[in-house]
CSV table of C-alpha atoms and ligand atoms in Angstrom, one decimal:
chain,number,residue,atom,x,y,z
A,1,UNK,CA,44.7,-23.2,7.1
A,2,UNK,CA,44.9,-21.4,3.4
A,3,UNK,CA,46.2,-18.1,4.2
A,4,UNK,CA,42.7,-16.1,2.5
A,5,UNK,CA,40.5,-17.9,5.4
A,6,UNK,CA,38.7,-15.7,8.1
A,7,UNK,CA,38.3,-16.7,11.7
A,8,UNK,CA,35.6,-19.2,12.5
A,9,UNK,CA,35.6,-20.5,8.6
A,10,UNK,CA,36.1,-24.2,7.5
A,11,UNK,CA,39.5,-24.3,6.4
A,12,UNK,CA,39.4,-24.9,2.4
A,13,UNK,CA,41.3,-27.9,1.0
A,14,UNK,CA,42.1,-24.9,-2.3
A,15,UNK,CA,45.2,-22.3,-1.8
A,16,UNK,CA,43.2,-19.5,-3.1
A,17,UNK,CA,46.3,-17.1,-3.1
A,18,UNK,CA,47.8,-19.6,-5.1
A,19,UNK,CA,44.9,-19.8,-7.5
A,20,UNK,CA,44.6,-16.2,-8.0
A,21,UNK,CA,48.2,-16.1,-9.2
A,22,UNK,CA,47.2,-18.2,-12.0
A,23,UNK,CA,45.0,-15.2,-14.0
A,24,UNK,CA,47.6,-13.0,-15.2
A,25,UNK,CA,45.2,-10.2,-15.5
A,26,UNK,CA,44.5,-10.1,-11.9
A,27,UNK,CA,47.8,-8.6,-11.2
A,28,UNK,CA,47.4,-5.7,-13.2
A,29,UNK,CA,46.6,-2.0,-11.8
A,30,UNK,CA,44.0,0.5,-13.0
A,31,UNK,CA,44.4,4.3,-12.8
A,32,UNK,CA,47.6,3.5,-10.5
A,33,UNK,CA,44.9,1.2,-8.0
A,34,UNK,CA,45.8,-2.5,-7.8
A,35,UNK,CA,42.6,-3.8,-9.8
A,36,UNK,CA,39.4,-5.5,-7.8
A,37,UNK,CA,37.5,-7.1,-10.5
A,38,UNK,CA,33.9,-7.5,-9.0
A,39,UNK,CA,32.2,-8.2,-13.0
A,40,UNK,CA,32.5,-11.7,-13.1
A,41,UNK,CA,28.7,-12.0,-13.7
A,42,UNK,CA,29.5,-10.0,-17.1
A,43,UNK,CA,32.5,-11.8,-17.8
A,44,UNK,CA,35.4,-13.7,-16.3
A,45,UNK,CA,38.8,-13.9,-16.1
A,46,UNK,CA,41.0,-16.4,-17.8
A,47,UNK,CA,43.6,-18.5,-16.1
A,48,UNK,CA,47.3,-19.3,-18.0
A,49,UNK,CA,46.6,-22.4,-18.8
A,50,UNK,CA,43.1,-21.3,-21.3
A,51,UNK,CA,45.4,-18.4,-22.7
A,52,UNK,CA,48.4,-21.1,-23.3
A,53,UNK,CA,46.1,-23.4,-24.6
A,54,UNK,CA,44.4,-20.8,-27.5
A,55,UNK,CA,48.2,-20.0,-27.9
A,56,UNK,CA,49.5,-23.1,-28.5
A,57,UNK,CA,46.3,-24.4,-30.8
A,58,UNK,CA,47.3,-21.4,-33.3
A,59,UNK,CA,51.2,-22.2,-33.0
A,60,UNK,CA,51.1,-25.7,-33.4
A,61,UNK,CA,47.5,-27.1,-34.3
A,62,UNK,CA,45.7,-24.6,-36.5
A,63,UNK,CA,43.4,-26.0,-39.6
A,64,UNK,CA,39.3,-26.4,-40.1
A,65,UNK,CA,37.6,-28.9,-38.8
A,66,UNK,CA,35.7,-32.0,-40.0
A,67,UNK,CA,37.3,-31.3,-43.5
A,68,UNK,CA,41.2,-32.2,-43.9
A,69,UNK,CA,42.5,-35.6,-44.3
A,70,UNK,CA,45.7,-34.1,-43.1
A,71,UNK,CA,47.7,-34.3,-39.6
A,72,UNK,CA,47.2,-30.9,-38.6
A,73,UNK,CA,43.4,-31.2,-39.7
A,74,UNK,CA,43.0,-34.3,-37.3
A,75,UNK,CA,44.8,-33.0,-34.3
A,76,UNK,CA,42.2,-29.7,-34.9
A,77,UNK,CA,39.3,-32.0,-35.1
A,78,UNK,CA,40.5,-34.0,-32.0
A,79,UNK,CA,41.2,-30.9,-30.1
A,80,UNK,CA,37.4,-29.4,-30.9
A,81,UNK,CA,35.7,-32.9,-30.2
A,82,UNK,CA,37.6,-33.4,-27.2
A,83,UNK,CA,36.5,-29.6,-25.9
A,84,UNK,CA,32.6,-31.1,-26.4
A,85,UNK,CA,33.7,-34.4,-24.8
A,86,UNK,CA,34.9,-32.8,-21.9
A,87,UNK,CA,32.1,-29.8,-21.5
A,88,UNK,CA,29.4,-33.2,-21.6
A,89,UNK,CA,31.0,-35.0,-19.0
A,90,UNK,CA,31.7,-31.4,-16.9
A,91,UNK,CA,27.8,-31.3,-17.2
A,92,UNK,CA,26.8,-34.9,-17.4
A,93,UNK,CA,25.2,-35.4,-21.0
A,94,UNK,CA,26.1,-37.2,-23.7
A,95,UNK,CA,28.6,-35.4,-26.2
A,96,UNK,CA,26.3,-36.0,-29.1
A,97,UNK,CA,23.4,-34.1,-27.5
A,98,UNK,CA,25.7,-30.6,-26.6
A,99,UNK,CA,25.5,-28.1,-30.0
A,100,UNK,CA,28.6,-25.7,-29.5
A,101,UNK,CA,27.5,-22.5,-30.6
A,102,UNK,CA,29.0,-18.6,-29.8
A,103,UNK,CA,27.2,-18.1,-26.8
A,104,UNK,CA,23.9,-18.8,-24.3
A,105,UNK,CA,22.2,-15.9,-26.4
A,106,UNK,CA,22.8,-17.9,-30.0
A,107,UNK,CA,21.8,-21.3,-28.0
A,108,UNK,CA,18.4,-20.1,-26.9
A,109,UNK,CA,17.9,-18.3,-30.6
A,110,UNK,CA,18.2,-21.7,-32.0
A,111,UNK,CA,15.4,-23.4,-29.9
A,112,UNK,CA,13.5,-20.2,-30.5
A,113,UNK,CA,13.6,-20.6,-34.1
A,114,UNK,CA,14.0,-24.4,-34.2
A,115,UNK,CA,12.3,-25.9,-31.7
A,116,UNK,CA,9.7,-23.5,-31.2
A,117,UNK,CA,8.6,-21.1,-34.4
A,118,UNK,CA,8.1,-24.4,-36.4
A,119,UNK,CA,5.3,-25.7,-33.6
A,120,UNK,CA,3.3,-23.0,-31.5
A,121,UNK,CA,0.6,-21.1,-33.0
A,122,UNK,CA,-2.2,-18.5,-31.9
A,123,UNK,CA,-3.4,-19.8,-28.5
A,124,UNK,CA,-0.3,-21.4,-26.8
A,125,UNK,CA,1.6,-19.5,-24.1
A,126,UNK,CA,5.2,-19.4,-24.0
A,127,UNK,CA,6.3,-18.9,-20.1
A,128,UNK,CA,9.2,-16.5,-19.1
A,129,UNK,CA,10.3,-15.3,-15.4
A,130,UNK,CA,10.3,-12.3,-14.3
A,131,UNK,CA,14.1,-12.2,-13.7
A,132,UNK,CA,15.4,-13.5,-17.2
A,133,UNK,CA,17.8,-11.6,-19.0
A,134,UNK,CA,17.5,-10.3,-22.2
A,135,UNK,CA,18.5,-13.6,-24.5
A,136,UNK,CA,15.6,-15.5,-22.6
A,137,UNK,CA,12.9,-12.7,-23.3
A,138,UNK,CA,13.2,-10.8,-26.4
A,139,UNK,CA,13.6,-14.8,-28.7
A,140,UNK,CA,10.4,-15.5,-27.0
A,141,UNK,CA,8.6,-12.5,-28.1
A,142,UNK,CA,10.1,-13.0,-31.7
A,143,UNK,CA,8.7,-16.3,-31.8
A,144,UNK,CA,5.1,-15.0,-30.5
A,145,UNK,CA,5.0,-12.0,-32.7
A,146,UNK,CA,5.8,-14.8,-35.5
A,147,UNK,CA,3.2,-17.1,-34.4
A,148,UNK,CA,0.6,-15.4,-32.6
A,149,UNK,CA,2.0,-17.1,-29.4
A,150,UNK,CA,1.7,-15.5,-26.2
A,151,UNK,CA,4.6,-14.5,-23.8
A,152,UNK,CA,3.2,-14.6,-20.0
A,153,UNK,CA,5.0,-13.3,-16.7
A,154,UNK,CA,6.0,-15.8,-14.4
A,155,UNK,CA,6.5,-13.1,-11.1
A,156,UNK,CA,8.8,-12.9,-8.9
A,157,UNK,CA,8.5,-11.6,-4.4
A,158,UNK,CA,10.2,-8.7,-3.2
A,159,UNK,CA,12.9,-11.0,-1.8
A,160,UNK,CA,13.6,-12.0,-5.4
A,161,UNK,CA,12.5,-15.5,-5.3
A,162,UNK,CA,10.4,-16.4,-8.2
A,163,UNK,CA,6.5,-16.7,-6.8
A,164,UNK,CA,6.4,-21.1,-7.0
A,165,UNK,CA,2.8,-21.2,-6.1
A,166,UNK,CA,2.2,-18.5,-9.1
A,167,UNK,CA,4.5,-20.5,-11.4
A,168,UNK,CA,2.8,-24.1,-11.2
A,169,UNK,CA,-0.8,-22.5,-11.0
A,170,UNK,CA,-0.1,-20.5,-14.3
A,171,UNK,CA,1.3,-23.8,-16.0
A,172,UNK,CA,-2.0,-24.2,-17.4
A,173,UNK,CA,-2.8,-26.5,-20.9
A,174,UNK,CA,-2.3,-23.7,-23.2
A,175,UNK,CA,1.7,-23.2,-22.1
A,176,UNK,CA,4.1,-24.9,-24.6
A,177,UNK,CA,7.3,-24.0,-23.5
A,178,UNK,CA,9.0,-22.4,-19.9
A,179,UNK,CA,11.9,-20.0,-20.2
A,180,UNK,CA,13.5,-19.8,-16.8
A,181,UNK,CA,17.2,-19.0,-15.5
A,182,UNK,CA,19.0,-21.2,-13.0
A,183,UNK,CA,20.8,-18.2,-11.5
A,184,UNK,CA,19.6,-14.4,-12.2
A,185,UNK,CA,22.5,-12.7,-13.3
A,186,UNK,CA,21.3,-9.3,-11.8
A,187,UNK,CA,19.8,-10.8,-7.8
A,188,UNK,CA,22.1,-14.0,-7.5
A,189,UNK,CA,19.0,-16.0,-6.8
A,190,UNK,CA,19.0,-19.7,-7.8
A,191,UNK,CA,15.8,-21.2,-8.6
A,192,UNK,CA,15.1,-24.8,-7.9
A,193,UNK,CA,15.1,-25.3,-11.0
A,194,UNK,CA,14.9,-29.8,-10.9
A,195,UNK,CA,11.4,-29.5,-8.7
A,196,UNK,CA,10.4,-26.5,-11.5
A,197,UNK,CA,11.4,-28.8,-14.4
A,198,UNK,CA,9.5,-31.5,-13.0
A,199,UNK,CA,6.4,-29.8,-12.8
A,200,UNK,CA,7.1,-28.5,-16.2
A,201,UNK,CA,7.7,-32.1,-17.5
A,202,UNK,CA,4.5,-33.1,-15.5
A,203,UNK,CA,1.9,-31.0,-17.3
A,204,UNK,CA,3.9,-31.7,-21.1
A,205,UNK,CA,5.7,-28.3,-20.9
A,206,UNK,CA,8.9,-28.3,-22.3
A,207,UNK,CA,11.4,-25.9,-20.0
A,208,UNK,CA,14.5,-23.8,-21.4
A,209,UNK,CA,16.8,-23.4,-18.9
A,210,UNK,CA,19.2,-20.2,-19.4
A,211,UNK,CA,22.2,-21.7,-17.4
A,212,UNK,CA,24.9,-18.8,-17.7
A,213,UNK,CA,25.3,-17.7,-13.8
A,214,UNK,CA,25.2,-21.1,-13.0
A,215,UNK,CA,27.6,-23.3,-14.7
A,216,UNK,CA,30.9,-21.0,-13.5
A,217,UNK,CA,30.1,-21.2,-9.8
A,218,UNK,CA,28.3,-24.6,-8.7
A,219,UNK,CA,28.3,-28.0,-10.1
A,220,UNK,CA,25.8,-28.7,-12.7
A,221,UNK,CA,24.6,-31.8,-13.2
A,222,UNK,CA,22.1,-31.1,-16.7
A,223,UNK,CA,20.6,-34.8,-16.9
A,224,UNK,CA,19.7,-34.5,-12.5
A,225,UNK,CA,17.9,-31.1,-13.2
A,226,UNK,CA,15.3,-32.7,-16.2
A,227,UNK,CA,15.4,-29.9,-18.4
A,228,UNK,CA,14.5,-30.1,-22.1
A,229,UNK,CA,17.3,-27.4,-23.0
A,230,UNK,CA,20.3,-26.2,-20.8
A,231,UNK,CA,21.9,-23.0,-22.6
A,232,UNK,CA,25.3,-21.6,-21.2
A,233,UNK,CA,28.0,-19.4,-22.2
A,234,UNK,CA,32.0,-20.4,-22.0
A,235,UNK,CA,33.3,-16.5,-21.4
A,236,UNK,CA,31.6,-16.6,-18.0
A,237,UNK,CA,33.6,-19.5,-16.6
A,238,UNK,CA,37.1,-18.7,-17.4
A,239,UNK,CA,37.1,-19.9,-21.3
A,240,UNK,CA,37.0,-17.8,-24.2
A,241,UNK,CA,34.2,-15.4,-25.9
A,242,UNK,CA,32.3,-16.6,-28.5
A,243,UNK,CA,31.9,-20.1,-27.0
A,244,UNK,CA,29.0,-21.7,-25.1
A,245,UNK,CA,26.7,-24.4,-26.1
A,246,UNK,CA,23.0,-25.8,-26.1
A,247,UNK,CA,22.3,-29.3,-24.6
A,248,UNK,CA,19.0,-30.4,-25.6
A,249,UNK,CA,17.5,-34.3,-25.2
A,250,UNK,CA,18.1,-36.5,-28.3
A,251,UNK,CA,14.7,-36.4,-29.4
A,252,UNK,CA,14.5,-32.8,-29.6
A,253,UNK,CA,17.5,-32.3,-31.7
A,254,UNK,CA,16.2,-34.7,-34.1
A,255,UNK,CA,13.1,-33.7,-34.6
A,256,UNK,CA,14.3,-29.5,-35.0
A,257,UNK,CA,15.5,-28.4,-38.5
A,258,UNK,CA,18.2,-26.9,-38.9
A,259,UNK,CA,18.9,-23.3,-37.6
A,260,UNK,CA,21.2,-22.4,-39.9
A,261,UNK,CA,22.4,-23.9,-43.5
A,262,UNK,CA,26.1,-24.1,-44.7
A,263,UNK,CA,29.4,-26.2,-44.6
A,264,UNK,CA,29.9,-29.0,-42.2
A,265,UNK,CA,26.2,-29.2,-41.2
A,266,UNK,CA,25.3,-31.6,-44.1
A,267,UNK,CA,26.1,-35.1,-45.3
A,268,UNK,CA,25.4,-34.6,-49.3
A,269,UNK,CA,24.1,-31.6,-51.3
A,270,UNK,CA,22.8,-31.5,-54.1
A,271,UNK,CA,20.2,-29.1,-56.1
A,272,UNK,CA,17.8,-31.8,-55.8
A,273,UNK,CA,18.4,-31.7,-52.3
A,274,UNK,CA,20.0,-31.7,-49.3
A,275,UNK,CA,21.0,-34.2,-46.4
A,276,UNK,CA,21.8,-32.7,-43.0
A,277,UNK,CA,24.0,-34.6,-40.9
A,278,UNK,CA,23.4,-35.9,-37.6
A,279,UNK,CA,23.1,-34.0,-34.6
A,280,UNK,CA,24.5,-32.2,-33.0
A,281,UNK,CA,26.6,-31.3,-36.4
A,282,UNK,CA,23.4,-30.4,-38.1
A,283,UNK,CA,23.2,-27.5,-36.0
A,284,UNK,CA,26.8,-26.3,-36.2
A,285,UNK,CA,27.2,-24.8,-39.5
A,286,UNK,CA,30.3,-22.7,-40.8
A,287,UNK,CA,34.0,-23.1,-39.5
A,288,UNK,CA,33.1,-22.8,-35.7
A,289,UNK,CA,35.4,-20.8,-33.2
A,290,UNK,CA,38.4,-23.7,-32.7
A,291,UNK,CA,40.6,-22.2,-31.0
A,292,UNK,CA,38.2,-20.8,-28.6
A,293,UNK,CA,36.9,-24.2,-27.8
A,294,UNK,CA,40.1,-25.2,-27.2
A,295,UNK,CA,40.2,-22.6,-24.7
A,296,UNK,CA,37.3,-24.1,-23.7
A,297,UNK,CA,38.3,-27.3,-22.9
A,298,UNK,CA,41.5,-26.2,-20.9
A,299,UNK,CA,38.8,-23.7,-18.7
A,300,UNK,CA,36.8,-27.1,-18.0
A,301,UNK,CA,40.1,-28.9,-16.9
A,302,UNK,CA,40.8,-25.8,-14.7
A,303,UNK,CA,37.6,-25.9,-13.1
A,304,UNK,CA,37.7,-29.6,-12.8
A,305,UNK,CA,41.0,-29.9,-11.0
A,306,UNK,CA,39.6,-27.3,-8.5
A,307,UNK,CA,36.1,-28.8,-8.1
A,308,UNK,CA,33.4,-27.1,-8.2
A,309,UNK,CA,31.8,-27.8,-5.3
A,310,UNK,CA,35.2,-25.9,-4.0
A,311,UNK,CA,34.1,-23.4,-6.3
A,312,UNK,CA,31.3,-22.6,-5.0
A,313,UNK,CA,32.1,-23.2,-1.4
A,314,UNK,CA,34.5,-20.0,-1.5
A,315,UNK,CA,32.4,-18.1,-3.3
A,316,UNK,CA,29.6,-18.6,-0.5
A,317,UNK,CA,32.3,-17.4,2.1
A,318,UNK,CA,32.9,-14.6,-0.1
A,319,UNK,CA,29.8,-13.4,-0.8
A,320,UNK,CA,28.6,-14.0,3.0
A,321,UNK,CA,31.8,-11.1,3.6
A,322,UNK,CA,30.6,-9.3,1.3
A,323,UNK,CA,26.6,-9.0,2.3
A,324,UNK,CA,28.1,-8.6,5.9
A,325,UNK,CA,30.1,-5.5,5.1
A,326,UNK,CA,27.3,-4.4,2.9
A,327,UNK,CA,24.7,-4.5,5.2
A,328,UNK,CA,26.6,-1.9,7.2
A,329,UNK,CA,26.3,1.2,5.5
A,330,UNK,CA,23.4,3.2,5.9
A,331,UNK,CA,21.4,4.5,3.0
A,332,UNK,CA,22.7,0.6,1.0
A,333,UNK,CA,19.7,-1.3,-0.3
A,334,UNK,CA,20.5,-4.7,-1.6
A,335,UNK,CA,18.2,-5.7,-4.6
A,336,UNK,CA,17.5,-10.1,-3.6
A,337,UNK,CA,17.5,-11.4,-0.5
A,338,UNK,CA,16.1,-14.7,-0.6
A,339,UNK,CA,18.7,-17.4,1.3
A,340,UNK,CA,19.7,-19.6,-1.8
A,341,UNK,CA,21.8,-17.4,-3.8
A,342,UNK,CA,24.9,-16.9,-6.0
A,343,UNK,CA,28.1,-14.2,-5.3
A,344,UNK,CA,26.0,-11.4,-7.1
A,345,UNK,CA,25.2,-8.8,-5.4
A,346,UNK,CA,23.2,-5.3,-6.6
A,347,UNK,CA,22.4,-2.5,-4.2
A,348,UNK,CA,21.9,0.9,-4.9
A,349,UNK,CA,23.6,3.4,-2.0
A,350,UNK,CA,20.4,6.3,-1.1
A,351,UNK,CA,21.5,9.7,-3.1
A,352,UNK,CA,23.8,8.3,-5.3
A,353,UNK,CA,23.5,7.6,-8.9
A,354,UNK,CA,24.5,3.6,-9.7
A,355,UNK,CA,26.6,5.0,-12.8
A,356,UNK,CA,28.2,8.2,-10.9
A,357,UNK,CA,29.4,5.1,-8.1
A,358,UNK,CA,31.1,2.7,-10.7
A,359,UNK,CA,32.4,5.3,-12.8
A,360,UNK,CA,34.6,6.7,-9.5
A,361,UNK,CA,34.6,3.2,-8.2
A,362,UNK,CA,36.4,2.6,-11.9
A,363,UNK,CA,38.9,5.4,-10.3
A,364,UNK,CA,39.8,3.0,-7.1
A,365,UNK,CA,40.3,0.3,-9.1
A,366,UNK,CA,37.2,-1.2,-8.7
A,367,UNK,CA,35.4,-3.1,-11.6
A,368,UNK,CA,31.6,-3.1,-11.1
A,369,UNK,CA,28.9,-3.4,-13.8
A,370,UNK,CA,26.2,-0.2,-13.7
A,371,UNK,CA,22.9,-0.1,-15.3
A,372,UNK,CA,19.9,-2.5,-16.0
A,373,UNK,CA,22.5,-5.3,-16.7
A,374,UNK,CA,20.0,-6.9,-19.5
A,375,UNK,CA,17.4,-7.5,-17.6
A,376,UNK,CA,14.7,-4.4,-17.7
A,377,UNK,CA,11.8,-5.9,-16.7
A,378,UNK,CA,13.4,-7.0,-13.7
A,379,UNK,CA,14.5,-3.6,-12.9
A,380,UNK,CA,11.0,-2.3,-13.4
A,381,UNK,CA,9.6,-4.7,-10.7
A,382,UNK,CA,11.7,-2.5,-7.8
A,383,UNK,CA,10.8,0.6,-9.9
A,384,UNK,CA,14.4,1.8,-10.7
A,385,UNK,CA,16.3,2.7,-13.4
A,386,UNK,CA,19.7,0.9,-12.5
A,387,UNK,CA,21.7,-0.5,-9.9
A,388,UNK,CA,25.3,-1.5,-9.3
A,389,UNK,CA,26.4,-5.0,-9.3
A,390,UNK,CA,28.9,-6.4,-7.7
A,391,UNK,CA,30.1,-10.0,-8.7
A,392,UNK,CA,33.2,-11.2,-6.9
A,393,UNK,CA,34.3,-15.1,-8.3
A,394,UNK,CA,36.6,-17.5,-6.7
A,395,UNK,CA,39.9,-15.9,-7.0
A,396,UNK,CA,39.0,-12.6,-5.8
A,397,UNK,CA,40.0,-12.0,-1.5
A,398,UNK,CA,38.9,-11.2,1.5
A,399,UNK,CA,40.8,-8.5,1.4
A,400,UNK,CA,39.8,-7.1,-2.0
A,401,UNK,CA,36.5,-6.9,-0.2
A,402,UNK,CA,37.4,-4.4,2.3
A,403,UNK,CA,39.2,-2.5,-0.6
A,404,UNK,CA,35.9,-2.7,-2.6
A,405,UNK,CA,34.0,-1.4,0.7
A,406,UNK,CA,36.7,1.4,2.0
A,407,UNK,CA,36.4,2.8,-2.2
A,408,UNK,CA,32.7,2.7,-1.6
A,409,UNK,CA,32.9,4.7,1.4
A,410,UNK,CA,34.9,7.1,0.0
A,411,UNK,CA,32.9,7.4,-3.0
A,412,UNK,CA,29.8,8.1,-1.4
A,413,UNK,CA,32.0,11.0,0.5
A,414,UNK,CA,32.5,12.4,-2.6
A,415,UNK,CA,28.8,12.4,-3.8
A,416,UNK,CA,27.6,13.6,-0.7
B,501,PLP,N1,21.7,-15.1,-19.7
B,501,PLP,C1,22.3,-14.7,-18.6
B,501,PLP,C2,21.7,-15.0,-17.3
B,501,PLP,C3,23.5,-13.9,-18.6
B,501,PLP,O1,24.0,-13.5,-17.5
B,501,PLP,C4,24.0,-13.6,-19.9
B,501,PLP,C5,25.2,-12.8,-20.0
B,501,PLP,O2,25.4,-11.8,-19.3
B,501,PLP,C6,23.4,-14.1,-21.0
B,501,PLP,C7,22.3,-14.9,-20.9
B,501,PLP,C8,23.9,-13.9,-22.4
B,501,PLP,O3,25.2,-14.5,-22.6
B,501,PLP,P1,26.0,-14.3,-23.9
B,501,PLP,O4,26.1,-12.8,-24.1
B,501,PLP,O5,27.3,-14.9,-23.6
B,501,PLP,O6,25.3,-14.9,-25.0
């Protein structure tokens, strides 16, 4: 049995100890406390092989891109196509239909101001959930303020779940577009997002899905789930920041302008005029962050030689330890509590501020995120100011959730 099992679990075919040795960062200690990094919903951690690969691109491979007739220009090129070839077939979509771009928040700009500012007008409704973060809300409202759209509420229940019945009876004719997450970053709670799509697709609604908190723990399967557009971001599941991309159907991306203008996302310019190249290099414009993609690509060969259904398997055990230990301490509210959710877990602890607990959690080592974590609205729906999240990932322990417990107990000692 892998030595980080508990009795009574199913023995896992991963040795997490083993895997956990692989992110050098993990080893380190904060203010003289061996470091417990519970932010993985903000970012995560990168193994040796992503860092080695950046590394190595910069020692031995660096030049542009799609420019250079020489060696080193072709090995770059192969190396940043190969990164898309292998993220498409992580996700299962065609390359050509994945636009690499900095991030989930730059992916859903571009079918906010490409997709979606050229076509809706006064009278259509543009539908967002209650739980989004900020990069699936505040786009939308730029494109309404633009257009004399309308942004409306899709609600969630107490328990977190978004409302279903609510959702499908406000899909009425007058809603263009659906902006929904596949994981909330702030309760954990995954939406069935392929039966939502579906009834999207049904009624001629195209649906955004924001994919961030779901790509680095579960498998995703893009072309099963029906979406129109799939946005995610590479920092979240062990590759570098400033990488992520937009997958968006064929049709789509040839029918959108361009988002941006520049280098590399053109055939032939002239001042008489200008042809854009095919997708999905007419929406990558500008030298684009190689290296990182690089990085990229080695994070998808990580996370494919542990599987993700592995992936997400130990994160269920770990966040099942952790609601357990949780739902001990009196005075601990949990904020989502529907059954289908992710290892993200905000409570708030009765008398205590959520930024007075990770600031001296900070002191016991402990990495929590504090605050509204980008998602206001959603924090105004339970009427508080903030809350403390706590997002353990696959190579965190068992044991680092007793640490992260015993440092909460003594915490609230202190506040008391
Ligand atoms: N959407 C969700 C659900 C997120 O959790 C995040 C990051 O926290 C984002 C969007 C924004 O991602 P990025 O800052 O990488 O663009």
């Amino acid at each position: 049995m892998n030595a980080a099992a508990r009795p009574g679990q199913v023995a896992s075919p991963i040795d997490w100890q083993a895997v956990r040795a692989d992110f050098p960062l993990l080893q380190r200690q904060v203010h003289g406390k061996p470091l417990v990094y519970f932010d993985n919903a903000n970012t995560g951690q990168k193994p040796a092989t992503v860092i080695a690969a950046v590394d190595d691109f910069y020692r031995q491979h660096n030049a542009n891109v799609s420019r250079a007739v020489h060696q080193l220009g072709s090995e770059a090129t192969d190396a940043y196509e190969g990164a898309r070839g292998k993220l498409a077939a992580f996700l299962n979509v065609r390359a050509d239909e994945l636009v690499l771009c900095s991030g989930t928040t730059f992916a859903i700009n571009l079918v906010a101001y490409s997709w979606a500012l050229p076509r809706l007008q006064a009278g259509d409704t543009i539908l967002v959930s209650r739980m989004e973060h900020h990069a699936n809300i505040v786009p939308w409202q730029l494109v309404a303020e633009r257009t004399g759209a309308t942004v409306r509420v899709a609600e969630i229940l107490e328990d977190g779940s978004l409302d279903l019945d609510a959702l499908y009876a406000s899909m009425t004719a007058d809603v263009k577009l659906l902006a929904v997450a596949h994981v909330s970053n702030v309760l954990g709670m995954v939406n069935p997002v392929r039966e939502i799509c579906r009834e999207a697709r049904k009624r001629g609604i195209v649906s955004v899905v924001d994919g961030s908190q779901a790509v680095p723990h579960r498998p995703v399967d893009i072309a099963a789930i029906g979406c129109d557009f799939y946005a995610f971001t590479g920092h979240k599941m062990c590759g570098p920041t400033g990488t992520g991309a937009l997958w968006a159907r064929r049709e789509h991306l040839q029918a959108m302008p361009p988002f941006l203008g520049g280098g590399e996302m053109i055939k032939e310019v002239s001042f008489e005029g200008t042809v854009f190249n095919d997708p999905p290099h007419k929406f990558e414009a500008g030298t684009p962050n190689i290296a990182g993609f690089v990085g990229l690509g080695a994070a998808v060969d990580y996370l494919s030689t542990l599987g993700m259904a592995n992936v997400e398997a130990r994160e269920t055990e770990l966040l099942a330890h952790l609601t357990e230990e949780l739902n001990r301490i009196e005075g601990l509210r949990i904020f989502g509590r529907a059954p289908d959710k992710a290892a993200v877990v905000s409570f708030l602890l009765e008398g205590a501020h959520a930024h007075d607990l990770a600031t001296l959690l900070d002191l016991e080592g402990v990495a929590v995120r504090s605050g509204q974590h980008c998602a206001h609205p959603l924090l105004q729906f339970y009427g508080v100011a903030a809350t403390c999240r706590a997002s353990p990932a696959f190579y965190n322990t068992h044991e680092e959730i007793e640490a992260f417990v015993a440092a909460l107990c003594k915490v609230r000692k202190l506040l008391g």
